[in-house]
CSV table of C-alpha atoms in Angstrom, one decimal:
chain,number,residue,atom,x,y,z
A,1,UNK,CA,-30.6,10.3,3.1
A,2,UNK,CA,-29.9,7.1,1.3
A,3,UNK,CA,-28.2,7.0,-2.1
A,4,UNK,CA,-30.3,5.8,-5.0
A,5,UNK,CA,-29.8,2.2,-6.0
A,6,UNK,CA,-27.7,1.9,-9.1
A,7,UNK,CA,-28.1,-1.1,-11.4
A,8,UNK,CA,-24.7,-2.3,-12.7
A,9,UNK,CA,-26.0,-5.5,-14.3
A,10,UNK,CA,-27.1,-3.7,-17.4
A,11,UNK,CA,-24.4,-1.1,-18.1
A,12,UNK,CA,-21.6,-3.3,-19.3
A,13,UNK,CA,-20.4,-4.2,-22.8
A,14,UNK,CA,-21.0,-7.4,-24.7
A,15,UNK,CA,-17.8,-8.6,-26.3
A,16,UNK,CA,-18.4,-11.3,-28.8
A,17,UNK,CA,-15.5,-10.9,-31.3
A,18,UNK,CA,-11.8,-10.4,-31.1
A,19,UNK,CA,-10.6,-6.9,-31.8
A,20,UNK,CA,-8.1,-7.9,-34.5
A,21,UNK,CA,-9.2,-7.1,-38.0
A,22,UNK,CA,-7.3,-10.0,-39.5
A,23,UNK,CA,-8.9,-12.5,-37.1
A,24,UNK,CA,-11.4,-14.4,-39.2
A,25,UNK,CA,-12.9,-16.7,-36.6
A,26,UNK,CA,-16.2,-15.3,-35.4
A,27,UNK,CA,-17.6,-18.5,-33.9
A,28,UNK,CA,-15.9,-18.5,-30.5
A,29,UNK,CA,-16.4,-16.3,-27.5
A,30,UNK,CA,-13.1,-14.5,-26.7
A,31,UNK,CA,-13.4,-14.9,-23.0
A,32,UNK,CA,-13.5,-18.7,-23.4
A,33,UNK,CA,-9.8,-18.6,-24.4
A,34,UNK,CA,-9.1,-16.2,-21.5
A,35,UNK,CA,-10.6,-18.8,-19.1
A,36,UNK,CA,-8.6,-21.6,-20.7
A,37,UNK,CA,-5.4,-19.6,-20.1
A,38,UNK,CA,-6.4,-19.0,-16.4
A,39,UNK,CA,-7.2,-22.7,-15.9
A,40,UNK,CA,-3.9,-23.8,-17.3
A,41,UNK,CA,-2.0,-21.3,-15.1
A,42,UNK,CA,-3.9,-22.5,-12.0
A,43,UNK,CA,-3.1,-26.1,-12.8
A,44,UNK,CA,0.6,-25.5,-13.5
A,45,UNK,CA,1.0,-23.5,-10.3
A,46,UNK,CA,-0.1,-26.5,-8.0
A,47,UNK,CA,3.5,-27.8,-8.1
A,48,UNK,CA,4.9,-24.5,-6.8
A,49,UNK,CA,2.2,-24.4,-4.2
A,50,UNK,CA,3.1,-27.9,-3.0
A,51,UNK,CA,6.7,-26.7,-2.4
A,52,UNK,CA,5.7,-23.4,-0.8
A,53,UNK,CA,4.6,-25.5,2.2
A,54,UNK,CA,7.8,-27.6,2.1
A,55,UNK,CA,6.2,-30.7,0.7
A,56,UNK,CA,7.8,-32.7,-2.0
A,57,UNK,CA,6.8,-35.6,-4.2
A,58,UNK,CA,9.4,-38.0,-2.8
A,59,UNK,CA,7.6,-38.3,0.5
A,60,UNK,CA,4.2,-36.9,-0.3
A,61,UNK,CA,2.1,-39.1,1.9
A,62,UNK,CA,-1.7,-39.3,1.8
A,63,UNK,CA,-1.8,-37.4,5.1
A,64,UNK,CA,0.4,-34.6,3.7
A,65,UNK,CA,-1.8,-34.5,0.6
A,66,UNK,CA,-4.8,-33.9,2.7
A,67,UNK,CA,-3.0,-31.2,4.6
A,68,UNK,CA,-2.3,-29.4,1.4
A,69,UNK,CA,-6.0,-29.4,0.6
A,70,UNK,CA,-6.6,-27.4,3.7
A,71,UNK,CA,-4.4,-24.4,2.6
A,72,UNK,CA,-5.9,-21.4,0.9
A,73,UNK,CA,-3.1,-21.3,-1.7
A,74,UNK,CA,-4.1,-24.7,-2.9
A,75,UNK,CA,-7.8,-23.6,-2.8
A,76,UNK,CA,-6.8,-20.7,-5.1
A,77,UNK,CA,-5.1,-23.0,-7.6
A,78,UNK,CA,-7.8,-25.6,-7.5
A,79,UNK,CA,-10.7,-23.1,-7.9
A,80,UNK,CA,-8.9,-21.4,-10.8
A,81,UNK,CA,-8.4,-24.7,-12.5
A,82,UNK,CA,-11.8,-26.2,-12.1
A,83,UNK,CA,-14.0,-23.1,-12.5
A,84,UNK,CA,-12.1,-21.8,-15.6
A,85,UNK,CA,-11.9,-25.2,-17.4
A,86,UNK,CA,-15.6,-25.5,-16.8
A,87,UNK,CA,-16.2,-22.0,-18.1
A,88,UNK,CA,-14.2,-22.6,-21.2
A,89,UNK,CA,-16.1,-25.8,-22.0
A,90,UNK,CA,-19.5,-24.2,-21.3
A,91,UNK,CA,-18.9,-21.2,-23.5
A,92,UNK,CA,-17.8,-23.5,-26.4
A,93,UNK,CA,-20.9,-25.6,-26.0
A,94,UNK,CA,-23.0,-22.4,-26.4
A,95,UNK,CA,-20.9,-21.2,-29.3
A,96,UNK,CA,-21.6,-24.5,-31.1
A,97,UNK,CA,-25.3,-24.2,-30.4
A,98,UNK,CA,-25.4,-20.6,-31.8
A,99,UNK,CA,-23.5,-21.8,-34.9
A,100,UNK,CA,-26.5,-24.2,-35.6
A,101,UNK,CA,-29.1,-21.6,-34.7
A,102,UNK,CA,-28.7,-18.1,-33.3
A,103,UNK,CA,-31.2,-18.7,-30.5
A,104,UNK,CA,-30.3,-22.3,-29.5
A,105,UNK,CA,-28.1,-21.3,-26.6
A,106,UNK,CA,-31.0,-19.4,-25.0
A,107,UNK,CA,-33.8,-20.4,-22.7
A,108,UNK,CA,-37.2,-21.1,-24.0
A,109,UNK,CA,-39.8,-18.3,-23.6
A,110,UNK,CA,-43.0,-19.2,-21.9
A,111,UNK,CA,-44.6,-22.6,-21.9
A,112,UNK,CA,-45.7,-23.0,-25.5
A,113,UNK,CA,-42.8,-25.5,-26.2
A,114,UNK,CA,-41.2,-27.6,-23.5
A,115,UNK,CA,-37.5,-28.5,-23.5
A,116,UNK,CA,-38.3,-32.2,-24.3
A,117,UNK,CA,-40.3,-31.0,-27.4
A,118,UNK,CA,-37.4,-28.7,-28.5
A,119,UNK,CA,-34.9,-31.6,-28.3
A,120,UNK,CA,-37.2,-33.7,-30.4
A,121,UNK,CA,-37.5,-30.9,-33.0
A,122,UNK,CA,-33.7,-30.5,-33.1
A,123,UNK,CA,-33.2,-34.3,-33.4
A,124,UNK,CA,-35.7,-34.5,-36.2
A,125,UNK,CA,-34.3,-31.5,-38.0
A,126,UNK,CA,-37.5,-29.5,-37.8
A,127,UNK,CA,-37.5,-25.7,-38.2
A,128,UNK,CA,-37.4,-24.0,-34.8
A,129,UNK,CA,-37.4,-20.4,-36.0
A,130,UNK,CA,-41.0,-19.9,-34.9
A,131,UNK,CA,-40.2,-20.9,-31.3
A,132,UNK,CA,-39.7,-18.0,-28.9
A,133,UNK,CA,-36.5,-17.8,-26.8
A,134,UNK,CA,-35.5,-15.4,-24.1
A,135,UNK,CA,-32.1,-13.5,-24.1
A,136,UNK,CA,-30.9,-15.5,-21.2
A,137,UNK,CA,-28.6,-18.5,-21.9
A,138,UNK,CA,-29.3,-22.0,-20.8
A,139,UNK,CA,-27.5,-23.9,-18.0
A,140,UNK,CA,-24.6,-26.3,-18.7
A,141,UNK,CA,-26.5,-29.6,-18.7
A,142,UNK,CA,-29.2,-28.1,-21.0
A,143,UNK,CA,-26.4,-27.1,-23.4
A,144,UNK,CA,-25.0,-30.6,-23.4
A,145,UNK,CA,-28.4,-32.2,-24.1
A,146,UNK,CA,-29.1,-29.9,-27.0
A,147,UNK,CA,-25.7,-30.7,-28.5
A,148,UNK,CA,-26.5,-34.4,-28.3
A,149,UNK,CA,-29.8,-33.7,-30.1
A,150,UNK,CA,-28.1,-31.9,-33.0
A,151,UNK,CA,-27.1,-33.6,-36.3
A,152,UNK,CA,-23.7,-35.2,-36.4
A,153,UNK,CA,-20.8,-32.7,-36.6
A,154,UNK,CA,-17.1,-32.5,-35.6
A,155,UNK,CA,-18.1,-30.7,-32.4
A,156,UNK,CA,-20.8,-33.2,-31.4
A,157,UNK,CA,-18.3,-36.1,-32.1
A,158,UNK,CA,-15.9,-34.5,-29.6
A,159,UNK,CA,-18.6,-34.1,-26.9
A,160,UNK,CA,-19.8,-37.7,-27.4
A,161,UNK,CA,-16.2,-39.0,-27.2
A,162,UNK,CA,-15.5,-37.1,-24.0
A,163,UNK,CA,-19.0,-37.3,-22.3
A,164,UNK,CA,-17.5,-38.6,-19.0
A,165,UNK,CA,-15.2,-35.6,-18.8
A,166,UNK,CA,-18.0,-33.2,-19.7
A,167,UNK,CA,-20.1,-34.7,-16.8
A,168,UNK,CA,-17.3,-34.8,-14.2
A,169,UNK,CA,-16.1,-31.2,-14.6
A,170,UNK,CA,-19.7,-30.0,-14.1
A,171,UNK,CA,-20.0,-32.1,-10.9
A,172,UNK,CA,-16.7,-30.9,-9.5
A,173,UNK,CA,-17.5,-27.3,-10.4
A,174,UNK,CA,-21.0,-27.5,-8.7
A,175,UNK,CA,-19.5,-29.1,-5.6
A,176,UNK,CA,-17.0,-26.3,-5.5
A,177,UNK,CA,-19.4,-23.4,-6.0
A,178,UNK,CA,-22.4,-24.7,-4.0
A,179,UNK,CA,-20.6,-26.6,-1.1
A,180,UNK,CA,-17.3,-24.7,-1.1
A,181,UNK,CA,-15.5,-27.4,0.7
A,182,UNK,CA,-14.8,-30.2,-1.8
A,183,UNK,CA,-11.3,-30.3,-3.2
A,184,UNK,CA,-9.6,-33.1,-5.2
A,185,UNK,CA,-6.1,-33.9,-3.6
A,186,UNK,CA,-3.0,-33.0,-5.7
A,187,UNK,CA,-2.5,-36.3,-7.4
A,188,UNK,CA,-6.2,-36.9,-8.1
A,189,UNK,CA,-6.3,-33.5,-9.7
A,190,UNK,CA,-3.3,-34.4,-11.8
A,191,UNK,CA,-5.1,-37.6,-13.0
A,192,UNK,CA,-8.4,-35.8,-13.7
A,193,UNK,CA,-6.9,-32.9,-15.7
A,194,UNK,CA,-4.3,-35.0,-17.5
A,195,UNK,CA,-6.5,-38.0,-18.4
A,196,UNK,CA,-9.8,-36.3,-19.0
A,197,UNK,CA,-9.7,-32.6,-19.4
A,198,UNK,CA,-6.6,-31.8,-21.4
A,199,UNK,CA,-7.5,-34.4,-24.1
A,200,UNK,CA,-11.0,-32.9,-24.3
A,201,UNK,CA,-9.5,-29.3,-24.6
A,202,UNK,CA,-7.2,-30.4,-27.3
A,203,UNK,CA,-10.0,-32.0,-29.3
A,204,UNK,CA,-12.3,-29.0,-28.8
A,205,UNK,CA,-9.7,-26.7,-30.2
A,206,UNK,CA,-8.2,-28.8,-33.0
A,207,UNK,CA,-10.9,-31.2,-34.1
A,208,UNK,CA,-13.9,-28.9,-34.6
A,209,UNK,CA,-13.1,-27.8,-38.1
A,210,UNK,CA,-16.7,-26.9,-38.8
A,211,UNK,CA,-16.4,-24.1,-36.3
A,212,UNK,CA,-12.9,-22.8,-36.1
A,213,UNK,CA,-9.3,-23.3,-37.0
A,214,UNK,CA,-7.4,-24.4,-33.9
A,215,UNK,CA,-4.1,-23.2,-35.1
A,216,UNK,CA,-5.5,-19.7,-35.6
A,217,UNK,CA,-6.7,-19.6,-32.0
A,218,UNK,CA,-3.3,-20.6,-30.5
A,219,UNK,CA,-1.9,-17.1,-30.0
A,220,UNK,CA,-5.0,-16.2,-27.9
A,221,UNK,CA,-4.5,-18.8,-25.2
A,222,UNK,CA,-1.2,-20.6,-25.3
A,223,UNK,CA,2.2,-19.5,-23.9
A,224,UNK,CA,4.9,-18.1,-26.2
A,225,UNK,CA,7.5,-20.8,-26.5
A,226,UNK,CA,9.7,-19.2,-29.2
A,227,UNK,CA,12.8,-19.8,-27.1
A,228,UNK,CA,12.3,-23.5,-26.4
A,229,UNK,CA,11.4,-26.6,-28.2
A,230,UNK,CA,9.4,-27.8,-25.2
A,231,UNK,CA,5.6,-27.8,-25.4
A,232,UNK,CA,4.5,-28.8,-21.9
A,233,UNK,CA,0.9,-29.2,-22.7
A,234,UNK,CA,1.7,-31.6,-25.5
A,235,UNK,CA,4.1,-33.5,-23.3
A,236,UNK,CA,1.5,-33.8,-20.5
A,237,UNK,CA,-1.2,-35.0,-22.9
A,238,UNK,CA,1.3,-37.7,-24.1
A,239,UNK,CA,1.6,-38.8,-20.4
A,240,UNK,CA,-2.2,-39.2,-20.3
A,241,UNK,CA,-1.9,-42.3,-22.5
A,242,UNK,CA,0.5,-44.1,-20.1
A,243,UNK,CA,-1.0,-46.7,-17.9
A,244,UNK,CA,0.8,-45.5,-14.7
A,245,UNK,CA,0.5,-41.8,-14.1
A,246,UNK,CA,4.0,-40.2,-13.7
A,247,UNK,CA,3.4,-37.3,-11.3
A,248,UNK,CA,7.0,-36.3,-11.3
A,249,UNK,CA,7.0,-35.9,-15.1
A,250,UNK,CA,3.8,-33.9,-14.9
A,251,UNK,CA,5.3,-31.7,-12.2
A,252,UNK,CA,8.3,-31.1,-14.4
A,253,UNK,CA,6.2,-29.9,-17.3
A,254,UNK,CA,4.0,-27.9,-15.0
A,255,UNK,CA,7.1,-25.9,-14.0
A,256,UNK,CA,8.0,-25.3,-17.6
A,257,UNK,CA,4.4,-24.3,-18.5
A,258,UNK,CA,4.1,-21.9,-15.6
A,259,UNK,CA,7.5,-20.2,-16.5
A,260,UNK,CA,6.4,-19.9,-20.2
A,261,UNK,CA,3.2,-18.1,-19.0
A,262,UNK,CA,5.0,-15.8,-16.6
A,263,UNK,CA,6.2,-12.3,-17.5
A,264,UNK,CA,9.0,-11.7,-14.9
A,265,UNK,CA,8.7,-8.0,-14.2
A,266,UNK,CA,8.3,-6.0,-11.0
A,267,UNK,CA,7.9,-8.0,-7.9
A,268,UNK,CA,7.8,-11.5,-9.5
A,269,UNK,CA,11.4,-12.3,-8.7
A,270,UNK,CA,11.5,-10.7,-5.2
A,271,UNK,CA,11.5,-14.0,-3.5
A,272,UNK,CA,14.2,-15.3,-5.7
A,273,UNK,CA,16.5,-12.4,-4.8
A,274,UNK,CA,15.7,-13.0,-1.1
A,275,UNK,CA,16.8,-16.6,-1.5
A,276,UNK,CA,20.0,-15.4,-3.2
A,277,UNK,CA,20.8,-13.2,-0.2
A,278,UNK,CA,20.6,-16.4,2.0
A,279,UNK,CA,23.1,-18.0,-0.4
A,280,UNK,CA,25.5,-15.2,0.2
A,281,UNK,CA,25.4,-15.6,4.0
A,282,UNK,CA,27.3,-18.8,3.6
A,283,UNK,CA,29.8,-17.6,1.0
A,284,UNK,CA,28.8,-20.3,-1.4
A,285,UNK,CA,31.7,-21.4,-3.6
A,286,UNK,CA,31.4,-22.8,-7.1
A,287,UNK,CA,28.3,-20.8,-7.7
A,288,UNK,CA,26.5,-22.7,-10.4
A,289,UNK,CA,24.9,-21.1,-13.4
A,290,UNK,CA,23.3,-23.1,-16.2
A,291,UNK,CA,21.5,-22.2,-19.4
A,292,UNK,CA,17.8,-22.1,-18.8
A,293,UNK,CA,16.0,-24.5,-21.2
A,294,UNK,CA,12.8,-22.4,-21.0
A,295,UNK,CA,14.1,-18.9,-21.9
A,296,UNK,CA,17.6,-19.8,-23.2
A,297,UNK,CA,19.4,-17.3,-20.9
A,298,UNK,CA,22.4,-18.3,-18.8
A,299,UNK,CA,20.5,-17.5,-15.6
A,300,UNK,CA,19.4,-20.8,-14.3
A,301,UNK,CA,20.9,-21.0,-10.8
A,302,UNK,CA,21.3,-24.2,-8.8
A,303,UNK,CA,20.7,-24.0,-5.1
A,304,UNK,CA,22.1,-26.3,-2.5
A,305,UNK,CA,19.7,-28.7,-0.8
A,306,UNK,CA,19.5,-27.0,2.6
A,307,UNK,CA,16.7,-25.9,4.8
A,308,UNK,CA,16.3,-22.2,3.9
A,309,UNK,CA,13.8,-21.6,6.7
A,310,UNK,CA,16.5,-22.3,9.3
A,311,UNK,CA,19.9,-21.5,7.8
A,312,UNK,CA,21.4,-20.8,11.2
A,313,UNK,CA,21.4,-24.5,12.0
A,314,UNK,CA,24.3,-25.2,9.7
A,315,UNK,CA,27.5,-25.6,11.8
A,316,UNK,CA,30.7,-23.7,11.0
A,317,UNK,CA,33.1,-25.3,8.6
A,318,UNK,CA,32.9,-26.8,5.1
A,319,UNK,CA,29.8,-28.5,3.9
A,320,UNK,CA,28.9,-30.3,0.7
A,321,UNK,CA,25.4,-30.4,-0.7
A,322,UNK,CA,23.7,-31.7,-3.8
A,323,UNK,CA,21.4,-29.3,-5.7
A,324,UNK,CA,17.9,-29.0,-4.2
A,325,UNK,CA,16.3,-26.6,-6.7
A,326,UNK,CA,16.9,-24.7,-9.9
A,327,UNK,CA,15.6,-21.1,-10.4
A,328,UNK,CA,15.9,-18.9,-13.5
A,329,UNK,CA,16.2,-15.3,-12.6
A,330,UNK,CA,15.1,-14.3,-16.1
A,331,UNK,CA,11.8,-16.2,-16.7
A,332,UNK,CA,11.0,-17.3,-13.2
A,333,UNK,CA,11.3,-21.1,-14.0
A,334,UNK,CA,11.5,-23.0,-10.7
A,335,UNK,CA,12.2,-26.7,-10.4
A,336,UNK,CA,12.9,-29.0,-7.4
A,337,UNK,CA,14.9,-32.2,-7.1
A,338,UNK,CA,11.8,-34.3,-6.4
A,339,UNK,CA,11.4,-34.6,-10.2
A,340,UNK,CA,13.8,-36.4,-12.5
A,341,UNK,CA,16.8,-34.9,-14.3
A,342,UNK,CA,15.9,-32.7,-17.3
A,343,UNK,CA,18.2,-35.0,-19.4
A,344,UNK,CA,15.9,-37.9,-18.5
A,345,UNK,CA,13.2,-36.1,-20.5
A,346,UNK,CA,15.6,-35.5,-23.3
A,347,UNK,CA,16.1,-31.9,-22.3
A,348,UNK,CA,19.2,-29.8,-21.8
A,349,UNK,CA,21.5,-32.8,-22.3
A,350,UNK,CA,24.5,-30.5,-23.0
A,351,UNK,CA,24.2,-29.1,-19.4
A,352,UNK,CA,24.4,-32.5,-17.7
A,353,UNK,CA,22.7,-33.7,-14.6
A,354,UNK,CA,21.8,-30.7,-12.5
A,355,UNK,CA,20.8,-32.6,-9.3
A,356,UNK,CA,24.2,-34.2,-9.1
A,357,UNK,CA,25.9,-30.8,-8.9
A,358,UNK,CA,27.8,-30.5,-5.6
A,359,UNK,CA,27.9,-27.2,-3.7
A,360,UNK,CA,30.7,-26.3,-1.3
A,361,UNK,CA,29.4,-24.1,1.5
A,362,UNK,CA,31.8,-22.5,4.0
A,363,UNK,CA,30.3,-21.2,7.2
A,364,UNK,CA,32.5,-19.0,9.4
């Protein structure tokens, strides 16, 4: 006897507002900001993923970059980045349409009025209340076209300014979902997100005064940086204005951003402690400990630049190594020596140059 078919598509809850009584903005879909957070985490994590396969930016050839695209860990970061940035943008497009008219984000009902006619009505400012709409929302491109037909507003100005980014993110998302095999390589993803998407996101949040107060939205999507003066998103957006893309600087701020988003509890630091055990095998002298410039705790450990995957290959005797990576056991911040010194970015100057730190390792 077969079980009856149960429909799950109509038993959920529609969440259109934030639960906080003091939150005054009712014009933005809450899950849009959740998607923004997920997209940023995915993008920030690409630098750690690169190193998890023992690549580094100092000798990251085109062939190695293509190899990285073949790994599922990079697929996860890439999909999280592209799909959720797209989702964030699409939801804000529909929120802006609803602000103009409660039905404007929905599909037309029947064939009485065609989409081209509706666009003409919108453009000419005609009343559309008599037009029938379904409860199903329109596709991404239809939303964009309807925004272009609206009277001028702060939101429309942002969309017009960033029309290339609006178009490109949709193409990449569609290739990803419908082909499942198209991935931008690491540095091209950097360029796309830094030059096109983050400036768009910033303008959508902070230059659409007609719809929402960007400062009021911050706590719902951005990391808590109460313990540091560094704002990695702001720094990365500043890089977008430079003629030559500095991928090492972007990687540095990705590492900071990921640590700010992380909540180091439970199993998060397991791998760090495993690496610390490897350190103890060699009876590392002059064990270094710095102040972490992300969380402000004195738990930023410098690790010697050795191959941790084959530690047995180090011969007996005394060995000197420069620092290869820095890991904070409090906030999970993880940085590698293929990026510049923090002091080169005007950060942690009192701690000095961490990559020049020399480790003495004695193997018996």
